[in-house]
Short mmCIF file of C-alpha atoms in Angstrom, two decimals:
data_model
loop_
_atom_site.label_atom_id
_atom_site.label_comp_id
_atom_site.label_asym_id
_atom_site.label_seq_id
_atom_site.Cartn_x
_atom_site.Cartn_y
_atom_site.Cartn_z
CA MET A 1 66.01 5.42 29.08
CA ARG A 2 63.84 4.69 32.35
CA GLY A 3 60.76 6.41 31.38
CA ILE A 4 60.75 4.27 28.08
CA LEU A 5 61.61 1.16 29.96
CA GLY A 6 58.74 1.77 31.92
CA PHE A 7 56.48 2.85 29.25
CA LEU A 8 57.14 -0.36 27.63
CA ILE A 9 57.28 -2.47 30.72
CA ARG A 10 53.34 -0.61 31.26
CA ARG A 11 52.21 -0.74 27.75
CA SER A 12 53.81 -4.86 26.95
CA GLY A 13 49.73 -6.19 26.54
CA LEU A 14 49.30 -3.43 23.84
CA LEU A 15 53.25 -3.96 22.00
CA LEU A 16 52.88 -8.20 22.36
CA PHE A 17 49.51 -7.35 20.48
CA VAL A 18 50.77 -5.83 17.31
CA LEU A 19 53.74 -8.12 18.06
CA LEU A 20 51.81 -10.83 17.60
CA GLU A 21 49.24 -9.36 15.07
CA VAL A 22 52.24 -8.30 12.47
CA VAL A 23 53.02 -11.98 12.66
CA SER A 24 49.55 -13.09 11.76
CA PHE A 25 49.47 -11.03 8.83
CA TYR A 26 52.65 -11.68 7.80
CA LEU A 27 52.15 -15.10 7.55
CA ILE A 28 48.45 -14.79 6.12
CA ILE A 29 50.42 -13.07 3.46
CA ARG A 30 53.39 -15.52 3.18
CA PHE A 31 51.02 -18.64 3.37
CA ASN A 32 47.65 -17.69 1.60
CA GLU A 33 47.24 -17.33 -1.96
CA THR A 34 44.27 -14.88 -2.32
CA GLN A 35 45.34 -12.84 0.44
CA ARG A 36 48.77 -12.82 -0.81
CA LEU A 37 47.28 -11.55 -4.27
CA ILE A 38 45.43 -9.09 -2.61
CA GLY A 39 48.47 -7.94 -0.59
CA LEU A 40 50.68 -7.64 -3.50
CA THR A 41 47.72 -5.83 -6.17
CA SER A 42 46.73 -3.08 -2.82
CA ALA A 43 50.36 -3.16 -2.40
CA ASN A 44 51.26 -1.94 -7.06
CA LYS A 45 48.18 0.06 -5.67
CA PHE A 46 49.85 2.07 -2.75
CA THR A 47 53.49 2.20 -4.82
CA GLY A 48 51.68 3.33 -7.95
CA TYR A 49 50.10 6.45 -6.34
CA LEU A 50 53.58 7.22 -5.09
CA TYR A 51 55.11 6.88 -8.42
CA LYS A 52 51.76 8.98 -9.78
CA GLN A 53 52.33 11.10 -6.66
CA TYR A 54 56.60 11.56 -6.92
CA ASP A 55 56.17 12.32 -11.09
CA ALA A 56 54.02 15.38 -10.89
CA LEU A 57 56.27 16.21 -8.46
CA THR A 58 59.40 15.65 -10.09
CA ASP A 59 57.76 17.41 -13.54
CA TYR A 60 57.32 20.26 -11.61
CA LEU A 61 60.11 20.74 -10.63
CA THR A 62 61.24 19.76 -13.87
CA LEU A 63 59.56 21.80 -15.87
CA GLY A 64 62.08 24.78 -16.02
CA ARG A 65 64.39 21.62 -17.94
CA GLN A 66 61.26 20.55 -19.74
CA MET A 67 60.72 23.85 -21.06
CA GLU A 68 64.16 24.60 -22.78
CA ASN A 69 63.96 21.34 -24.37
CA LEU A 70 60.67 22.04 -25.75
CA GLN A 71 62.87 25.20 -26.85
CA VAL A 72 65.40 23.64 -28.78
CA GLU A 73 62.63 21.46 -30.46
CA ASN A 74 61.17 24.60 -31.81
CA ALA A 75 63.96 26.24 -33.07
CA ARG A 76 64.89 22.80 -34.68
CA LEU A 77 61.32 23.34 -36.43
CA HIS A 78 61.99 27.02 -37.00
CA GLU A 79 64.58 26.51 -39.10
CA GLN A 80 63.27 23.36 -40.76
CA LEU A 81 60.47 25.34 -41.72
CA LEU A 82 62.65 27.96 -42.89
CA ILE A 83 64.37 25.55 -45.17
CA TRP A 84 61.05 23.75 -46.24
CA GLN A 85 60.35 26.98 -47.48
CA THR A 86 62.71 27.71 -49.71
CA SER A 87 62.78 24.76 -50.98
CA ARG A 88 59.34 24.98 -52.02
CA ASP A 89 60.43 28.64 -53.61
CA ASP A 90 62.73 26.29 -55.56
CA SER A 91 60.20 24.06 -56.53
CA LEU A 92 57.72 26.81 -57.81
CA ALA A 93 60.96 28.74 -59.73
CA THR A 94 61.00 25.86 -62.16
CA ASP A 95 57.69 26.52 -63.89
CA THR A 96 58.79 29.41 -64.89
CA PRO A 97 60.05 29.30 -68.67
CA PRO A 98 63.01 27.81 -69.28
CA THR A 99 65.30 31.25 -70.34
CA ALA A 100 64.73 32.80 -66.87
CA THR A 101 64.99 29.57 -64.93
CA THR A 102 69.11 29.47 -64.55
CA GLU A 103 69.06 33.16 -63.74
CA ARG A 104 66.23 32.31 -61.24
CA SER A 105 67.33 29.27 -59.52
CA ASP A 106 70.67 30.53 -58.59
CA SER A 107 69.36 33.49 -56.91
CA SER A 108 67.11 30.78 -55.31
CA GLN A 109 69.77 28.76 -54.57
CA PHE A 110 71.99 32.16 -52.95
CA ALA A 111 68.44 32.36 -50.69
CA SER A 112 68.45 29.03 -49.90
CA THR A 113 72.36 28.85 -49.19
CA LEU A 114 71.83 32.13 -47.01
CA ARG A 115 68.57 29.94 -44.74
CA ASP A 116 70.54 26.90 -44.32
CA SER A 117 73.39 28.98 -42.75
CA LEU A 118 70.36 30.10 -40.21
CA GLN A 119 70.99 28.92 -37.01
CA PHE A 120 68.32 29.21 -34.16
CA ILE A 121 69.65 29.92 -30.52
CA PRO A 122 66.77 28.95 -27.92
CA VAL A 123 66.98 32.02 -24.71
CA ARG A 124 64.87 33.20 -22.44
CA ILE A 125 64.51 36.35 -21.65
CA ILE A 126 65.46 37.40 -18.14
CA ASN A 127 64.72 40.75 -17.67
CA ASN A 128 62.32 43.15 -20.18
CA SER A 129 61.17 46.38 -20.25
CA ILE A 130 58.39 47.98 -22.23
CA ALA A 131 57.55 51.32 -20.22
CA ALA A 132 60.94 53.58 -21.09
CA GLU A 133 62.23 55.27 -23.60
CA ASN A 134 64.82 53.26 -24.94
CA ASN A 135 63.88 49.75 -23.38
CA ILE A 136 66.52 46.79 -22.91
CA LEU A 137 65.77 43.27 -22.97
CA THR A 138 68.65 40.76 -21.11
CA ILE A 139 68.72 36.94 -22.14
CA ASN A 140 70.22 34.26 -20.05
CA ARG A 141 72.50 33.14 -23.22
CA GLY A 142 75.76 34.98 -24.54
CA ARG A 143 79.12 34.32 -26.42
CA LYS A 144 79.50 30.94 -25.18
CA ASP A 145 76.64 29.93 -26.72
CA GLY A 146 77.16 31.88 -29.93
CA VAL A 147 75.48 34.37 -29.30
CA GLU A 148 76.64 38.14 -30.58
CA PRO A 149 76.16 41.57 -31.10
CA ARG A 150 74.09 42.98 -33.79
CA MET A 151 72.36 39.27 -34.39
CA GLY A 152 68.72 39.90 -34.47
CA MET A 153 66.39 38.71 -31.59
CA MET A 154 62.61 36.72 -32.71
CA GLY A 155 59.85 35.38 -30.17
CA VAL A 156 57.06 32.25 -31.40
CA ASP A 157 55.25 35.55 -33.24
CA GLY A 158 57.09 38.03 -34.67
CA ILE A 159 60.83 40.00 -34.50
CA ILE A 160 62.17 41.17 -30.32
CA GLY A 161 65.09 43.52 -31.25
CA ILE A 162 68.96 43.03 -32.33
CA VAL A 163 71.87 41.98 -29.85
CA ARG A 164 73.54 44.47 -28.30
CA ASP A 165 76.13 44.03 -26.06
CA VAL A 166 77.53 40.45 -24.96
CA SER A 167 78.67 38.80 -21.68
CA ASP A 168 79.72 35.25 -21.16
CA HIS A 169 76.66 33.53 -20.43
CA TYR A 170 74.17 36.39 -21.04
CA ALA A 171 72.93 39.06 -23.34
CA THR A 172 71.18 42.91 -24.05
CA VAL A 173 69.08 43.14 -26.51
CA MET A 174 67.73 46.29 -28.24
CA SER A 175 64.50 45.75 -28.03
CA LEU A 176 61.65 46.87 -30.93
CA LEU A 177 60.56 49.64 -28.48
CA HIS A 178 63.88 51.75 -28.81
CA ARG A 179 64.07 54.70 -30.02
CA GLN A 180 67.69 53.79 -32.31
CA THR A 181 65.90 50.89 -33.46
CA ARG A 182 65.32 50.78 -37.74
CA ILE A 183 64.63 47.29 -39.10
CA SER A 184 63.97 47.19 -42.73
CA ALA A 185 60.70 45.86 -43.58
CA THR A 186 58.99 45.01 -46.41
CA VAL A 187 55.22 45.77 -46.94
CA GLY A 188 52.45 45.19 -49.29
CA GLU A 189 52.44 42.85 -52.31
CA ALA A 190 54.93 44.44 -54.02
CA ASP A 191 57.45 44.31 -51.29
CA PHE A 192 58.37 48.68 -50.91
CA PHE A 193 60.74 48.41 -48.27
CA GLY A 194 61.58 50.86 -45.48
CA ALA A 195 62.70 51.37 -42.56
CA LEU A 196 59.99 50.43 -39.35
CA ARG A 197 61.17 52.77 -36.17
CA TRP A 198 58.87 53.27 -32.47
CA GLU A 199 58.13 56.80 -32.16
CA ASP A 200 55.15 57.30 -29.56
CA ARG A 201 55.50 55.03 -26.70
CA ASP A 202 52.72 52.15 -27.42
CA PRO A 203 54.19 49.42 -27.18
CA CYS A 204 51.83 47.89 -29.79
CA TYR A 205 52.50 50.23 -32.67
CA MET A 206 55.59 51.00 -34.72
CA TRP A 207 55.62 53.84 -37.98
CA LEU A 208 56.95 52.21 -41.33
CA THR A 209 58.47 55.53 -43.03
CA ASP A 210 60.35 55.67 -46.13
CA VAL A 211 58.12 53.76 -48.41
CA PRO A 212 57.72 55.71 -51.59
CA LYS A 213 54.25 57.10 -52.57
CA HIS A 214 53.57 55.53 -56.19
CA ALA A 215 53.81 52.19 -53.57
CA GLU A 216 49.90 51.09 -52.94
CA ILE A 217 49.13 50.22 -49.55
CA ARG A 218 45.79 49.69 -47.27
CA PRO A 219 45.30 49.07 -43.97
CA GLY A 220 45.57 45.22 -43.04
CA ASP A 221 48.40 44.30 -45.54
CA PRO A 222 51.51 42.69 -43.45
CA VAL A 223 54.74 43.93 -42.50
CA ARG A 224 57.36 41.62 -42.99
CA THR A 225 61.20 41.94 -42.57
CA SER A 226 63.37 42.37 -45.83
CA GLY A 227 66.09 40.32 -45.06
CA HIS A 228 68.43 43.16 -46.45
CA SER A 229 70.45 43.70 -43.50
CA PHE A 230 71.42 40.05 -42.63
CA ILE A 231 69.79 40.33 -38.56
CA PHE A 232 66.92 38.51 -39.55
CA PRO A 233 65.88 36.31 -42.36
CA VAL A 234 64.17 36.58 -45.07
CA GLY A 235 60.25 37.29 -44.77
CA ILE A 236 59.04 36.55 -41.17
CA LEU A 237 56.08 38.38 -40.13
CA ILE A 238 55.99 41.84 -37.95
CA GLY A 239 53.10 43.45 -37.91
CA LYS A 240 49.97 44.61 -40.05
CA VAL A 241 49.54 47.91 -41.70
CA GLU A 242 47.03 49.75 -39.52
CA LYS A 243 46.96 53.56 -41.02
CA VAL A 244 48.52 54.90 -43.71
CA PHE A 245 49.49 58.49 -43.70
CA ILE A 246 51.03 60.79 -46.43
CA LEU A 247 52.22 64.12 -44.98
CA GLU A 248 51.31 67.38 -46.99
CA GLY A 249 54.77 67.75 -49.34
CA ASP A 250 55.89 64.46 -48.93
CA ASN A 251 57.51 61.71 -51.58
CA PHE A 252 56.65 59.08 -48.55
CA TYR A 253 54.46 57.36 -46.59
CA ARG A 254 53.85 57.06 -42.79
CA ILE A 255 52.32 54.06 -41.54
CA GLN A 256 51.15 53.01 -38.63
CA VAL A 257 52.20 49.30 -38.08
CA ALA A 258 50.41 46.90 -35.53
CA LEU A 259 53.03 44.81 -33.68
CA ASN A 260 51.93 40.83 -34.45
CA ASN A 261 53.22 40.03 -31.20
CA ASP A 262 52.57 41.17 -27.68
CA LEU A 263 56.32 42.45 -26.91
CA SER A 264 54.75 43.01 -22.97
CA ARG A 265 54.50 39.02 -22.36
CA GLN A 266 57.49 37.43 -24.20
CA GLN A 267 59.23 35.43 -22.08
CA PHE A 268 60.87 33.23 -24.34
CA GLY A 269 62.33 33.71 -27.96
CA TYR A 270 65.40 32.67 -30.34
CA VAL A 271 68.74 34.42 -31.61
CA ILE A 272 69.04 34.46 -35.17
CA ARG A 273 72.80 33.34 -35.75
CA HIS A 274 74.37 34.12 -39.53
CA SER A 275 77.02 31.59 -40.11
CA ARG A 276 78.61 33.43 -42.56
CA ARG A 277 78.31 36.70 -40.78
CA ALA A 278 82.15 36.64 -40.42
CA GLU A 279 82.20 36.67 -43.79
CA LEU A 280 79.86 40.02 -45.03
CA SER A 281 80.88 41.99 -42.27
CA SER A 282 83.67 42.33 -43.80
CA LEU A 283 82.72 42.43 -47.02
CA GLU A 284 80.34 45.00 -45.63
CA GLN A 285 82.91 47.13 -44.03
CA ARG A 286 84.73 46.62 -47.62
CA ILE A 287 82.21 48.42 -49.18
CA ALA A 288 82.01 51.50 -45.75
CA GLN A 289 85.50 51.80 -46.59
CA MET B 1 45.04 -23.77 41.33
CA ASN B 2 46.60 -27.17 39.50
CA THR B 3 43.07 -28.01 39.09
CA THR B 4 42.69 -24.97 37.54
CA ILE B 5 45.14 -24.82 34.75
CA PHE B 6 43.82 -28.82 34.31
CA ILE B 7 40.95 -27.70 33.62
CA HIS B 8 41.64 -24.82 31.34
CA ILE B 9 43.78 -27.76 29.26
CA ILE B 10 41.06 -29.79 29.37
CA ARG B 11 38.84 -27.50 27.86
CA PHE B 12 41.15 -26.17 25.51
CA ILE B 13 41.46 -29.73 23.54
CA GLY B 14 38.08 -30.68 24.16
CA ILE B 15 36.61 -27.27 22.02
CA LEU B 16 39.51 -27.50 19.51
CA LEU B 17 38.41 -31.34 18.93
CA GLY B 18 34.83 -30.40 19.06
CA GLN B 19 35.57 -27.33 16.87
CA VAL B 20 37.63 -29.52 13.47
CA PHE B 21 35.90 -32.18 14.18
CA LEU B 22 31.99 -31.73 14.78
CA LEU B 23 31.82 -28.01 14.28
CA LYS B 24 33.63 -28.21 11.08
CA HIS B 25 31.98 -30.54 8.84
CA ILE B 26 28.84 -28.62 9.98
CA ASP B 27 27.91 -27.89 5.93
CA LEU B 28 24.68 -25.63 6.08
CA SER B 29 25.21 -24.35 2.47
CA TRP B 30 22.91 -25.54 -0.02
CA GLY B 31 22.42 -23.19 -3.24
CA GLY B 32 24.91 -20.63 -3.79
CA PHE B 33 24.21 -19.54 -0.02
CA ASN B 34 27.56 -20.49 1.92
CA TYR B 35 27.71 -17.75 4.42
CA ILE B 36 27.23 -20.09 7.00
CA GLU B 37 30.60 -21.23 8.97
CA ILE B 38 30.79 -22.26 12.88
CA PHE B 39 33.19 -21.05 15.45
CA TRP B 40 33.59 -21.74 18.78
CA TYR B 41 36.83 -22.10 19.88
CA PRO B 42 36.80 -18.39 21.26
CA LEU B 43 35.29 -19.75 23.69
CA PHE B 44 38.37 -21.08 24.82
CA ILE B 45 39.80 -18.13 25.78
CA LEU B 46 36.77 -16.06 26.42
CA LEU B 47 36.53 -18.23 30.05
CA LEU B 48 40.35 -17.42 30.98
CA PRO B 49 39.70 -16.24 34.53
CA PHE B 50 39.69 -12.90 34.75
CA ARG B 51 43.19 -12.42 36.73
CA THR B 52 44.97 -13.96 33.69
CA SER B 53 47.53 -11.31 32.28
CA GLN B 54 47.33 -9.77 29.20
CA PRO B 55 50.51 -11.15 27.46
CA VAL B 56 49.37 -15.08 28.24
CA LEU B 57 46.22 -13.97 27.71
CA LEU B 58 47.45 -13.04 23.91
CA LEU B 59 49.79 -15.54 23.67
CA LEU B 60 47.54 -18.09 24.31
CA SER B 61 45.33 -16.29 21.95
CA PHE B 62 48.02 -16.83 19.08
CA VAL B 63 48.35 -21.00 19.42
CA THR B 64 44.76 -21.66 19.54
CA GLY B 65 44.11 -19.47 16.73
CA LEU B 66 46.55 -21.07 14.91
CA ALA B 67 46.14 -25.05 16.68
CA VAL B 68 42.79 -23.61 14.27
CA ASP B 69 44.46 -22.48 11.97
CA SER B 70 46.55 -25.52 11.64
CA PHE B 71 43.02 -27.85 10.94
CA TYR B 72 41.50 -25.54 9.20
CA ASP B 73 44.51 -24.05 6.52
CA THR B 74 44.26 -21.30 7.10
CA THR B 75 47.74 -19.80 8.12
CA ALA B 76 47.47 -16.91 11.04
CA MET B 77 44.08 -15.83 10.13
CA HIS B 78 42.11 -17.04 13.46
CA ALA B 79 44.95 -16.50 14.61
CA ALA B 80 45.03 -12.74 13.95
CA ALA B 81 40.90 -12.71 14.68
CA LEU B 82 42.15 -13.94 18.01
CA VAL B 83 44.77 -12.55 19.22
CA PHE B 84 42.66 -9.19 18.34
CA THR B 85 39.80 -10.68 20.34
CA GLY B 86 41.40 -11.32 23.22
CA PHE B 87 43.13 -7.66 23.26
CA ILE B 88 39.91 -6.05 23.63
CA ARG B 89 38.02 -8.42 25.97
CA ALA B 90 39.92 -6.48 28.47
CA TYR B 91 38.31 -3.56 27.48
CA VAL B 92 35.17 -5.23 27.44
CA PHE B 93 35.01 -6.29 30.85
CA GLU B 94 35.62 -2.19 31.94
CA LEU B 95 32.49 -1.47 29.31
CA ILE B 96 29.83 -3.70 30.86
CA GLN B 97 31.25 -4.49 34.45
CA PRO B 98 28.29 -4.94 37.23
CA ARG B 99 27.82 -3.17 40.36
CA GLY B 100 30.07 -4.78 42.04
CA GLY B 101 32.98 -4.88 39.92
CA TYR B 102 35.16 -8.27 39.10
CA ASP B 103 35.86 -11.28 41.67
CA ILE B 104 39.47 -12.03 39.74
CA THR B 105 39.77 -15.05 41.25
CA HIS B 106 36.81 -16.30 39.29
CA SER B 107 36.59 -16.45 35.25
CA PRO B 108 33.66 -14.85 33.41
CA THR B 109 31.24 -17.79 32.98
CA LYS B 110 27.82 -18.42 32.76
CA TYR B 111 27.78 -20.16 36.36
CA ARG B 112 29.73 -16.85 38.58
CA MET B 113 28.02 -13.59 36.48
CA GLY B 114 24.53 -14.80 35.18
CA MET B 115 23.26 -14.98 31.93
CA PRO B 116 22.27 -11.45 30.74
CA TRP B 117 25.62 -11.06 31.93
CA PHE B 118 27.75 -13.11 30.14
CA LEU B 119 24.79 -12.85 26.78
CA ARG B 120 26.59 -9.48 26.39
CA TYR B 121 30.17 -10.44 27.00
CA THR B 122 29.91 -13.34 24.37
CA ALA B 123 27.67 -11.33 21.84
CA ILE B 124 29.89 -8.87 21.72
CA LEU B 125 32.83 -10.62 21.70
CA MET B 126 31.83 -13.16 19.32
CA GLY B 127 30.54 -10.39 17.16
CA VAL B 128 34.00 -8.50 16.79
CA HIS B 129 35.87 -11.71 16.21
CA LEU B 130 33.66 -12.88 13.65
CA PHE B 131 33.77 -9.77 11.78
CA PHE B 132 37.61 -9.77 12.09
CA TYR B 133 38.06 -12.73 11.02
CA PHE B 134 35.60 -12.41 7.84
CA SER B 135 37.65 -9.45 6.66
CA VAL B 136 40.92 -11.24 6.91
CA GLU B 137 39.21 -13.93 4.97
CA PHE B 138 38.83 -11.49 2.56
CA PHE B 139 41.05 -9.30 3.12
CA THR B 140 39.41 -6.51 0.92
CA PHE B 141 36.35 -4.45 2.04
CA VAL B 142 35.28 -4.52 -1.86
CA TYR B 143 33.37 -7.29 -0.24
CA ILE B 144 31.71 -5.26 2.98
CA VAL B 145 28.19 -6.87 1.47
CA ASP B 146 29.64 -10.70 2.07
CA ILE B 147 31.82 -10.02 5.09
CA MET B 148 28.28 -8.69 7.02
CA LEU B 149 26.09 -11.37 5.92
CA LYS B 150 29.11 -13.92 6.76
CA THR B 151 28.90 -12.25 9.80
CA VAL B 152 25.34 -12.05 11.04
CA PHE B 153 24.77 -15.80 9.96
CA SER B 154 27.55 -17.45 11.55
CA PHE B 155 27.23 -14.86 14.77
CA ILE B 156 23.29 -16.61 15.10
CA LEU B 157 24.52 -19.95 14.35
CA SER B 158 27.73 -20.60 16.50
CA MET B 159 26.39 -18.52 19.31
CA ILE B 160 23.97 -21.27 19.47
CA PHE B 161 26.57 -23.49 20.49
CA VAL B 162 28.66 -21.52 22.24
CA LEU B 163 25.72 -21.02 24.78
CA MET B 164 24.44 -25.17 23.82
CA PHE B 165 28.52 -25.51 25.17
CA MET B 166 27.50 -22.94 28.80
CA PHE B 167 24.15 -25.01 29.66
CA ILE B 168 25.32 -28.76 28.97
CA PHE B 169 28.45 -28.48 31.16
CA ASN B 170 28.47 -24.66 32.48
CA PRO B 171 31.81 -24.57 33.82
CA LYS B 172 31.86 -22.70 37.51
CA ASP B 173 35.35 -21.16 36.36
#
């Protein structure tokens, strides 16, 4: 205390100087129009600068939330895209001759109701592996968000895997790169379908088997989901045909498929929820019995 | 002692009246060129005795400045500049201290300190004062060229009037 007082007394000249200057400048800005305006604008510039910096900081801090918002937005767009594609198929269907129309539109109506009943749940991959024999991912959504076992999960440019176990807030996903993965996929113009599986431990390639020998398959043909399993909707691009083999005495192709998406770099995805899942699976169970 | 204070009061009034009724009306602008303003009022602060304590000096500077401001309609601008000038006066004394030091009973006048010292002393403080004042007047260094031009031209004219004052009255203290 004494030190502070002593300091104040020793520095009284400086303090008085500062005080008088502050008073002067207050009066200057208060009573002189030019200085007031300049003062105001520079204050605005200063606060503007501060606001900008603050914005940049909060932008950075809220990046996660913004990303989630974008993801939700993307999920909605994906849904709408599917609906749009379906309606376009419908309008194409009306061009077919009248006799076939009823049947065709029935089937496409069925397809469109299926697609309308799809829901995309945006998820974030919080754990991923590609190097193991059987690769499992973990995602940050669980039962409370509507994720259930045996739902498909897709990324931005392809499919990622199938949900296996679900807790309240998390779920594990069996990656495409898993020995037990079987994805029903179509290949080529005529939509021949087969089972897609992961055999050699290369994260870029999978094998499509069970495609009959009489199908015309060329390297570069797109491989898409068939929609047969109701896990994935119809027509999502999985990859392209890389090489085609036929083993001697075999009636089926062995097709090497180059995956469209790089599974080592996935961060976000969508779990595809089918609102009529329960109905479909109970039906399937009845057939199985 | 009382006479000294009396002398300074008289000087204060004289310098102030000269400033606002004489110098203020000398119009040296022609065309668009109005870079000249003549100020000699800092002379009052410059001529206060060496022993004047800093708080007193600062308060007197503030009051003198406000008095000038009240005539120039420049609220507190001269006050701000003059308070700064008063504040650095002590440092200028240190800077240009003669070999024998100062006799604190004296005042920093031409009579006591001699012409060369007095010229340096007033030149430094008048220059600083004018630069500070015109900076405050423009209030932004965007116009630094104008500030410098005004400072230089006003400095020359103001110094002439300051020296005229010293030659005419040649005060001891």
